[in-house]
Coordinates of C-alpha atoms in Angstrom, one line a residue:
M79 CA -175.9 82.0 154.8
K80 CA -173.9 83.8 152.2
S81 CA -175.4 85.0 148.9
A82 CA -174.3 86.6 145.3
V83 CA -176.3 87.4 142.3
E84 CA -175.1 87.2 138.9
T85 CA -177.4 88.8 136.2
L86 CA -177.6 86.5 133.4
N87 CA -180.0 89.1 131.1
P88 CA -182.5 91.6 131.9
T89 CA -185.3 89.1 133.0
R90 CA -183.0 86.1 134.8
V91 CA -180.5 85.8 137.6
R92 CA -178.8 83.2 138.9
L93 CA -178.5 83.2 142.8
S94 CA -175.5 81.3 144.2
I95 CA -176.1 80.7 148.2
E96 CA -174.4 78.9 150.5
V97 CA -175.3 77.8 154.1
P98 CA -173.3 77.2 156.9
F99 CA -174.1 73.4 158.2
E100 CA -174.8 74.9 161.2
E101 CA -177.7 76.5 160.1
L102 CA -179.6 73.1 159.2
K103 CA -180.0 72.1 162.5
D104 CA -183.9 73.0 162.6
S105 CA -184.5 70.8 159.6
L106 CA -182.3 68.4 160.4
D107 CA -184.4 67.8 163.9
A108 CA -187.6 68.0 161.9
A109 CA -186.1 65.5 158.8
Y110 CA -185.6 62.9 162.3
K111 CA -189.1 63.8 163.4
K112 CA -190.8 63.4 160.4
I113 CA -188.7 59.8 160.3
N114 CA -189.8 58.8 162.8
Q115 CA -193.2 59.0 162.9
Q116 CA -193.4 57.0 159.3
V117 CA -190.8 54.2 160.5
T118 CA -191.3 51.1 162.6
V119 CA -188.2 49.7 164.7
K120 CA -188.1 47.0 167.0
G121 CA -187.4 47.7 170.6
F122 CA -188.5 51.3 170.4
R123 CA -191.5 52.9 170.5
K124 CA -192.8 54.8 167.5
G125 CA -191.5 58.8 167.2
K126 CA -189.1 57.3 169.9
I127 CA -186.2 55.9 168.0
P128 CA -182.8 57.8 168.2
A129 CA -181.0 59.5 165.3
R130 CA -178.2 57.5 165.3
V131 CA -180.6 54.3 164.7
I132 CA -181.9 56.0 162.4
D133 CA -178.8 56.8 160.5
Q134 CA -177.7 53.3 160.9
R135 CA -181.2 51.6 159.8
F136 CA -182.2 54.4 157.3
G137 CA -178.9 56.1 156.2
R138 CA -177.7 59.5 156.6
G139 CA -178.8 60.2 153.0
A140 CA -182.0 59.8 153.9
V141 CA -182.2 62.2 156.4
L142 CA -180.1 65.0 154.7
E143 CA -182.0 64.7 151.4
E144 CA -185.3 65.6 153.8
A145 CA -183.6 68.2 155.6
V146 CA -182.1 69.9 152.6
N147 CA -185.5 69.7 151.0
D148 CA -187.0 71.2 154.3
A149 CA -184.2 74.1 153.8
L150 CA -183.8 75.2 150.4
P151 CA -187.2 77.0 150.4
K152 CA -186.5 79.4 153.1
F153 CA -182.6 79.8 152.2
Y154 CA -183.5 80.7 148.7
T155 CA -186.1 83.6 150.1
E156 CA -183.8 85.0 152.0
A157 CA -181.7 85.6 149.6
V158 CA -184.2 86.7 147.2
N159 CA -185.4 89.3 149.8
E160 CA -181.7 89.9 150.7
A161 CA -180.9 90.8 146.8
E162 CA -184.4 92.9 146.8
L163 CA -185.7 90.7 143.7
N164 CA -189.0 91.0 142.3
V165 CA -189.1 87.5 140.6
L166 CA -191.7 85.5 138.9
G167 CA -192.2 81.9 138.7
Q168 CA -190.3 79.2 140.4
P169 CA -186.6 79.1 140.5
E170 CA -184.6 76.0 138.9
V171 CA -182.8 74.5 141.4
D172 CA -179.3 72.8 141.8
I173 CA -177.6 71.8 144.4
T174 CA -173.7 71.9 143.6
E175 CA -172.1 70.9 146.7
L176 CA -173.3 69.2 150.3
K177 CA -171.1 68.5 153.1
D178 CA -171.9 66.7 155.6
G179 CA -171.5 68.5 158.8
E180 CA -169.5 71.2 156.8
T181 CA -171.9 73.2 154.3
L182 CA -174.5 73.1 151.7
N183 CA -174.2 75.2 148.7
F184 CA -176.5 75.5 145.6
T185 CA -177.9 77.7 143.2
A186 CA -181.1 78.8 142.2
E187 CA -182.1 80.3 138.2
V188 CA -184.9 82.4 138.5
D189 CA -187.3 85.0 135.9
I190 CA -187.2 88.5 137.4
R191 CA -189.1 91.2 136.6
P192 CA -187.1 93.6 134.4
E193 CA -186.5 97.4 134.9
I194 CA -188.4 99.4 132.7
E195 CA -187.6 103.5 132.2
I196 CA -191.3 105.1 131.9
P197 CA -190.1 108.0 129.5
D198 CA -192.5 111.6 129.7
Y199 CA -195.4 110.4 127.8
S200 CA -196.9 113.7 127.8
G201 CA -196.6 114.3 124.0
I202 CA -198.6 111.4 122.6
E203 CA -201.1 112.2 119.9
V204 CA -203.8 109.8 119.0
E205 CA -207.0 110.1 116.3
V206 CA -210.4 109.2 117.2
D207 CA -213.6 108.3 115.3
A208 CA -215.5 111.4 115.4
I209 CA -218.8 110.9 117.2
E210 CA -221.2 111.8 115.0
V211 CA -225.2 110.0 114.5
S212 CA -226.9 110.9 111.6
D213 CA -230.7 110.4 110.8
E214 CA -230.0 107.2 108.8
D215 CA -228.6 106.0 112.2
V216 CA -231.5 107.0 113.7
D217 CA -233.7 105.4 111.6
K218 CA -232.1 102.1 111.8
S219 CA -232.1 101.8 115.7
V220 CA -236.1 103.0 115.7
E221 CA -236.4 100.6 112.9
Q222 CA -234.7 97.5 114.7
L223 CA -237.3 98.5 118.1
R224 CA -240.1 98.2 115.7
E225 CA -239.2 95.1 114.3
R226 CA -238.8 93.7 117.7
F227 CA -242.7 94.7 118.2
A228 CA -244.1 93.1 115.4
S229 CA -246.8 90.7 115.1
T230 CA -247.7 87.8 112.4
S231 CA -250.8 86.4 111.5
P232 CA -251.2 83.4 109.0
V233 CA -251.7 83.9 105.2
E234 CA -252.9 81.9 102.7
R235 CA -250.1 82.6 99.4
A236 CA -246.8 81.2 99.2
A237 CA -244.3 81.7 101.3
E238 CA -241.4 85.4 100.7
D239 CA -238.6 87.0 102.5
G240 CA -239.4 88.0 106.3
D241 CA -242.3 85.6 106.4
V242 CA -242.3 83.4 109.8
V243 CA -243.0 79.5 108.5
T244 CA -243.6 76.6 110.9
I245 CA -241.9 74.0 109.2
D246 CA -241.4 70.2 109.8
L247 CA -237.4 68.2 109.2
E248 CA -235.9 65.8 108.4
A249 CA -232.5 64.8 107.7
K250 CA -230.7 61.9 105.9
V251 CA -227.3 61.0 105.5
D252 CA -226.1 58.4 103.1
G253 CA -229.9 57.4 102.9
E254 CA -230.3 57.0 106.5
V255 CA -232.9 59.2 108.9
L256 CA -230.4 60.3 111.7
E257 CA -232.2 59.7 115.2
D258 CA -231.6 63.5 116.0
G259 CA -232.5 64.7 112.6
V260 CA -236.2 64.9 112.5
A261 CA -237.8 67.9 114.3
S262 CA -241.6 69.2 114.5
G263 CA -243.0 72.7 114.2
V264 CA -239.8 74.7 114.1
S265 CA -240.5 78.3 113.5
Y266 CA -238.2 80.0 111.2
T267 CA -238.5 83.7 110.0
I268 CA -237.0 83.8 105.9
G269 CA -233.4 85.5 105.3
S270 CA -232.4 85.3 109.4
G271 CA -230.0 82.7 108.1
E272 CA -230.6 81.0 111.8
L273 CA -231.0 78.0 110.2
L274 CA -229.2 75.4 107.7
E275 CA -227.6 76.7 104.5
G276 CA -230.3 76.8 102.1
I277 CA -233.2 76.7 103.6
D278 CA -234.6 80.4 102.2
E279 CA -234.2 79.1 99.0
A280 CA -236.0 76.2 99.8
V281 CA -238.7 77.3 101.6
K282 CA -240.2 80.5 98.9
G283 CA -242.5 80.3 96.7
L284 CA -243.9 77.4 99.3
E285 CA -248.0 77.4 100.2
A286 CA -249.0 75.7 103.6
G287 CA -248.2 71.6 102.8
G288 CA -245.8 72.1 100.4
E289 CA -242.6 70.4 100.6
A290 CA -238.6 70.6 99.1
T291 CA -235.6 68.6 99.8
F292 CA -232.1 70.5 99.7
T293 CA -229.1 69.3 100.5
S294 CA -226.6 71.2 103.4
E295 CA -223.8 70.8 106.0
L296 CA -225.2 69.8 109.1
K297 CA -224.3 72.6 112.1
G298 CA -224.3 70.2 115.2
G299 CA -225.9 66.9 116.2
S300 CA -224.5 63.5 115.6
A301 CA -223.7 64.2 111.8
E302 CA -222.3 67.6 112.5
G303 CA -220.0 68.7 109.5
K304 CA -221.2 65.9 107.3
E305 CA -223.5 66.4 103.9
A306 CA -226.9 65.4 104.8
E307 CA -230.1 65.4 102.1
V308 CA -232.9 67.8 104.0
T309 CA -236.7 67.6 103.7
V310 CA -238.5 70.5 104.7
K311 CA -242.6 70.8 105.0
V312 CA -244.2 74.2 105.3
T313 CA -247.3 73.6 107.9
Q314 CA -247.7 77.3 107.9
V315 CA -247.4 80.6 106.7
A316 CA -247.4 83.7 108.8
A317 CA -246.6 87.4 106.9
R318 CA -244.9 89.8 110.0
E319 CA -246.7 93.1 110.2
L320 CA -245.1 95.5 111.6
P321 CA -246.5 98.8 113.5
S322 CA -247.4 102.4 112.3
L323 CA -244.5 104.8 113.5
D324 CA -246.5 107.4 115.1
D325 CA -247.0 108.4 119.0
E326 CA -249.1 105.5 119.6
F327 CA -246.0 103.0 119.1
A328 CA -243.8 105.4 120.6
Q329 CA -246.3 104.9 124.0
L330 CA -246.2 101.1 123.0
S331 CA -242.6 100.7 123.0
S332 CA -241.4 103.0 125.5
E333 CA -241.9 105.3 127.8
F334 CA -242.5 108.4 125.8
D335 CA -245.0 110.4 124.5
T336 CA -244.2 110.9 121.1
L337 CA -242.7 109.8 118.1
D338 CA -240.3 112.6 118.1
E339 CA -239.2 112.3 121.4
L340 CA -238.4 108.5 121.4
R341 CA -236.3 109.5 118.1
A342 CA -234.5 112.1 120.2
D343 CA -234.1 109.4 123.1
S344 CA -232.8 106.9 120.3
R345 CA -230.2 109.9 119.1
K346 CA -228.9 110.4 122.5
R347 CA -228.1 106.6 123.1
L348 CA -226.5 106.3 119.9
E349 CA -224.3 109.6 120.9
N350 CA -223.8 107.7 124.5
M351 CA -222.5 104.8 123.0
K352 CA -220.5 106.1 120.5
Q353 CA -218.9 108.4 122.9
Y354 CA -217.5 105.2 124.8
D355 CA -216.9 103.4 121.8
Q356 CA -214.6 106.5 121.1
A357 CA -212.9 106.7 124.9
T358 CA -212.1 103.0 124.7
Q359 CA -210.8 103.5 121.4
A360 CA -208.8 106.9 122.8
Q361 CA -207.6 104.3 125.4
E362 CA -206.1 101.3 123.4
R363 CA -203.9 104.2 121.2
V364 CA -203.1 105.9 123.8
L365 CA -201.9 102.5 125.4
E366 CA -200.1 100.9 121.8
K367 CA -198.5 104.6 121.6
L368 CA -197.3 104.3 124.9
L369 CA -195.8 100.7 124.6
E370 CA -193.9 101.8 121.7
L371 CA -191.7 104.4 123.6
V372 CA -190.8 101.6 126.2
E373 CA -188.2 99.1 125.8
V374 CA -189.6 96.1 127.8
P375 CA -187.7 92.9 127.3
V376 CA -190.4 89.8 128.2
P377 CA -189.2 86.7 130.3
E378 CA -188.9 83.4 127.8
K379 CA -190.6 81.3 130.4
L380 CA -193.5 83.8 131.8
L381 CA -193.9 84.1 127.4
E382 CA -193.9 80.2 126.9
D383 CA -196.9 80.0 129.8
E384 CA -198.5 82.5 128.9
V385 CA -198.6 81.2 125.3
K386 CA -199.9 77.8 127.1
T387 CA -202.8 79.3 129.3
R388 CA -204.0 81.2 126.5
K389 CA -204.1 78.3 124.2
H390 CA -205.8 76.1 127.1
N391 CA -208.6 78.7 127.8
L392 CA -209.3 79.0 124.1
E393 CA -209.4 75.3 123.6
H394 CA -211.3 74.2 127.2
H395 CA -213.2 77.1 128.1
Q396 CA -214.4 79.9 124.5
L397 CA -214.6 76.5 122.0
G398 CA -216.0 74.3 124.3
Q399 CA -218.8 76.6 125.3
M400 CA -219.6 76.8 121.3
G401 CA -218.9 72.9 120.9
L402 CA -215.7 73.9 118.6
D403 CA -212.6 72.1 118.2
L404 CA -209.3 74.3 117.9
E405 CA -209.3 72.5 114.2
K406 CA -212.5 73.4 113.4
Y407 CA -212.0 77.2 114.7
L408 CA -208.9 77.7 112.4
E409 CA -210.4 76.3 109.5
I410 CA -213.5 78.9 110.3
Q411 CA -211.0 81.7 110.6
G412 CA -209.0 80.7 107.8
K413 CA -205.7 80.4 109.8
T414 CA -203.2 77.9 109.6
V415 CA -202.0 76.2 112.6
E416 CA -198.2 78.1 112.4
E417 CA -200.6 81.6 111.7
F418 CA -202.7 80.7 115.2
D419 CA -199.3 79.9 117.2
A420 CA -197.7 83.5 115.9
E421 CA -200.9 85.4 116.8
T422 CA -201.3 83.9 119.7
A423 CA -197.3 84.6 120.7
E424 CA -197.7 88.5 119.6
Q425 CA -201.1 89.1 122.2
A426 CA -199.3 87.1 124.8
V427 CA -196.3 89.2 124.2
K428 CA -198.3 92.8 124.2
G429 CA -200.2 91.7 127.1
I430 CA -197.1 91.1 129.4
K431 CA -195.9 94.0 128.3
T432 CA -199.1 95.9 129.2
Q433 CA -198.8 94.4 132.5
F434 CA -195.4 95.8 133.1
V435 CA -195.7 99.2 131.9
L436 CA -198.6 100.1 133.3
D437 CA -197.3 98.0 137.0
E438 CA -194.3 100.6 136.7
L439 CA -196.9 103.2 136.1
V440 CA -198.7 102.3 139.4
N441 CA -195.3 102.9 141.3
K442 CA -194.2 105.8 139.8
E443 CA -197.3 108.0 139.5
K444 CA -198.0 106.9 143.6
L445 CA -201.4 105.3 142.4
N446 CA -203.7 103.7 145.6
V447 CA -206.7 101.4 144.7
N448 CA -209.6 102.4 147.7
Q449 CA -212.3 99.8 149.5
E450 CA -215.0 101.8 146.9
E451 CA -212.9 101.4 143.5
L452 CA -212.4 98.0 144.2
T453 CA -216.3 97.2 144.7
E454 CA -217.0 98.8 141.7
H455 CA -215.0 96.5 139.7
L456 CA -215.7 93.5 141.1
M457 CA -219.6 94.6 140.6
R458 CA -218.6 95.0 136.9
R459 CA -216.2 91.6 137.1
A460 CA -219.1 89.7 139.1
Q461 CA -221.8 91.2 136.1
S462 CA -219.6 89.7 133.4
S463 CA -218.6 86.4 134.7
G464 CA -222.7 85.9 134.9
M465 CA -222.3 85.3 138.8
S466 CA -224.0 87.8 141.3
P467 CA -221.7 89.9 143.3
D468 CA -221.7 88.0 146.3
Q469 CA -220.8 84.7 144.3
F470 CA -217.8 86.6 142.5
A471 CA -216.8 87.9 145.9
Q472 CA -216.7 84.8 147.9
A473 CA -215.0 82.8 145.0
V474 CA -212.3 85.7 144.3
V475 CA -211.6 85.7 148.5
E476 CA -211.1 81.7 148.8
G477 CA -208.9 81.5 145.7
G478 CA -206.8 84.7 147.0
Q479 CA -207.4 87.0 144.3
V480 CA -207.9 90.2 146.0
P481 CA -205.0 90.6 144.9
M482 CA -205.4 90.4 141.2
L483 CA -208.3 92.4 141.1
V484 CA -206.5 95.1 142.9
G485 CA -203.5 95.2 139.9
E486 CA -206.5 95.3 137.2
V487 CA -208.1 98.7 139.4
A488 CA -204.7 99.9 139.7
R489 CA -203.6 99.5 135.7
G490 CA -206.9 101.4 134.6
K491 CA -206.2 104.2 136.8
A492 CA -202.5 103.6 134.9
L493 CA -203.7 104.1 131.6
A494 CA -206.2 106.8 132.7
V495 CA -203.4 108.9 133.6
V496 CA -201.7 108.5 130.3
V497 CA -204.8 109.0 128.5
E498 CA -205.8 112.4 130.6
A499 CA -201.9 113.9 129.6
A500 CA -201.9 112.7 126.1
T501 CA -203.4 115.1 122.8
V502 CA -206.7 112.7 121.9
K503 CA -208.0 114.7 118.5
D504 CA -211.0 113.1 116.7
T505 CA -211.3 112.9 112.7
N506 CA -212.2 116.3 112.2
G507 CA -209.6 117.7 114.1
E508 CA -211.1 118.5 117.1
I509 CA -209.7 118.0 120.5
V510 CA -211.9 115.1 122.4
D511 CA -212.3 115.7 126.5
L512 CA -212.8 112.9 127.6
E513 CA -212.2 114.0 131.3
D514 CA -216.2 114.4 132.0
D515 CA -215.8 110.5 130.9
E516 CA -213.5 109.8 133.8
D517 CA -215.2 107.5 135.4
E518 CA -216.4 104.8 132.9
D519 CA -212.7 105.9 130.9
E520 CA -211.2 104.1 134.0
S521 CA -213.7 101.1 133.8
A522 CA -213.3 100.8 130.5
A523 CA -209.6 100.8 130.6
A524 CA -209.3 98.2 133.5
G525 CA -212.0 96.5 131.4
E526 CA -210.2 96.6 128.3
T527 CA -206.5 94.9 130.4
V528 CA -208.7 92.7 132.3
E529 CA -208.2 89.5 130.0
V530 CA -204.4 90.4 129.6
D531 CA -203.9 90.9 133.7
A532 CA -205.4 87.8 135.0
S533 CA -204.1 85.1 132.9
A534 CA -200.4 87.1 133.8
D535 CA -200.9 87.9 137.6
A536 CA -202.4 84.1 137.7
E537 CA -199.1 82.9 136.5
E538 CA -196.8 84.4 138.3
K539 CA -199.5 83.1 141.3
N540 CA -199.1 80.0 140.4
E541 CA -195.9 79.7 139.8
A542 CA -194.8 81.7 142.9

């Protein structure tokens, strides 16, 4: 076999492959054997039909077609390995010449990973938000905890903001009561915005036994999106009572003995959250700076498939779980189809570039992934997927996705290397030291690129 490589552009090549006919012998033998098992010829036992009879009865062309289809993947793979190409997806194959007994010539066009030059990234500088927790932040956190421990008690007065009312509902569309438009004994906190638009105004001022009618667009059910006439009847008004902010509340709501200890713990928790947000922000901004430094051509076919994958996942998974279709989603977002398509393509380009650059960094920095790192990443992915670690691990193994997870961890480590080399300052001009949170940084880095990596890796896996 002889092969030659022609570079069509930085991300696509054409392989020209010449195969002497004698190298097709194994495939021809396999073709005759396969046809033997599939056909019946009077006077011959099944599987014992001579080749010349098969040629006469079914045509030599059918045998050649079967043999070529069997041989092409093998010769294509040999040519790819010989040229040391890092291919992406399936090739477009064209048989240019097939002479029985002489030669098989074919071409294969395929996308390849572009060669990327990683520049010196030690000069990258980014700014992130400073970690500042005010007394007001602590007050808000403690107040939220206090809200969770609120109690309610019935009152004989008109309903006010913050009260919990028990209500019966009836919805009509075009004067007809909907089958799924009746509900009784619904508990609703006035001002929460958890039910229909307009209900707060309708129930405020009503006492137990009072009712009101208002018009609202239905958020779900058989008449979702339609204007309905809704009648609401209040059967009970209950006032929410918040516990006093004292040491007794601290003991009730936490493991602390005093309110001061509870507030100190709340401050520490808020600082840790802001520290995590700061690390994530640093990773995102360092990655953006890195991508600006590197020229990354994007294969057209890979981009097209990535855009399709993202749209499919949004429409059939994310929006489906929310009970929305794409049209309704775009209406809520205030976007046109053209704006959505442009935004999706932009995100896909960034995702592909991110994977290419971080993969190149993995090679350049000779980064490896050990079993402990892979296990930790698997545990995080399992938690985010809502599956147990054992279930998630089984799904990963059965789906052949272990290399994908290894790639995610390696890219997280690659990004952590760049962040460590960069200069990170907060908005106060202070240098931010992320080394103390190295493990968390790597975890966040991997998590931030999971969606990008998973879709791009799946693209390669499905098309390879």
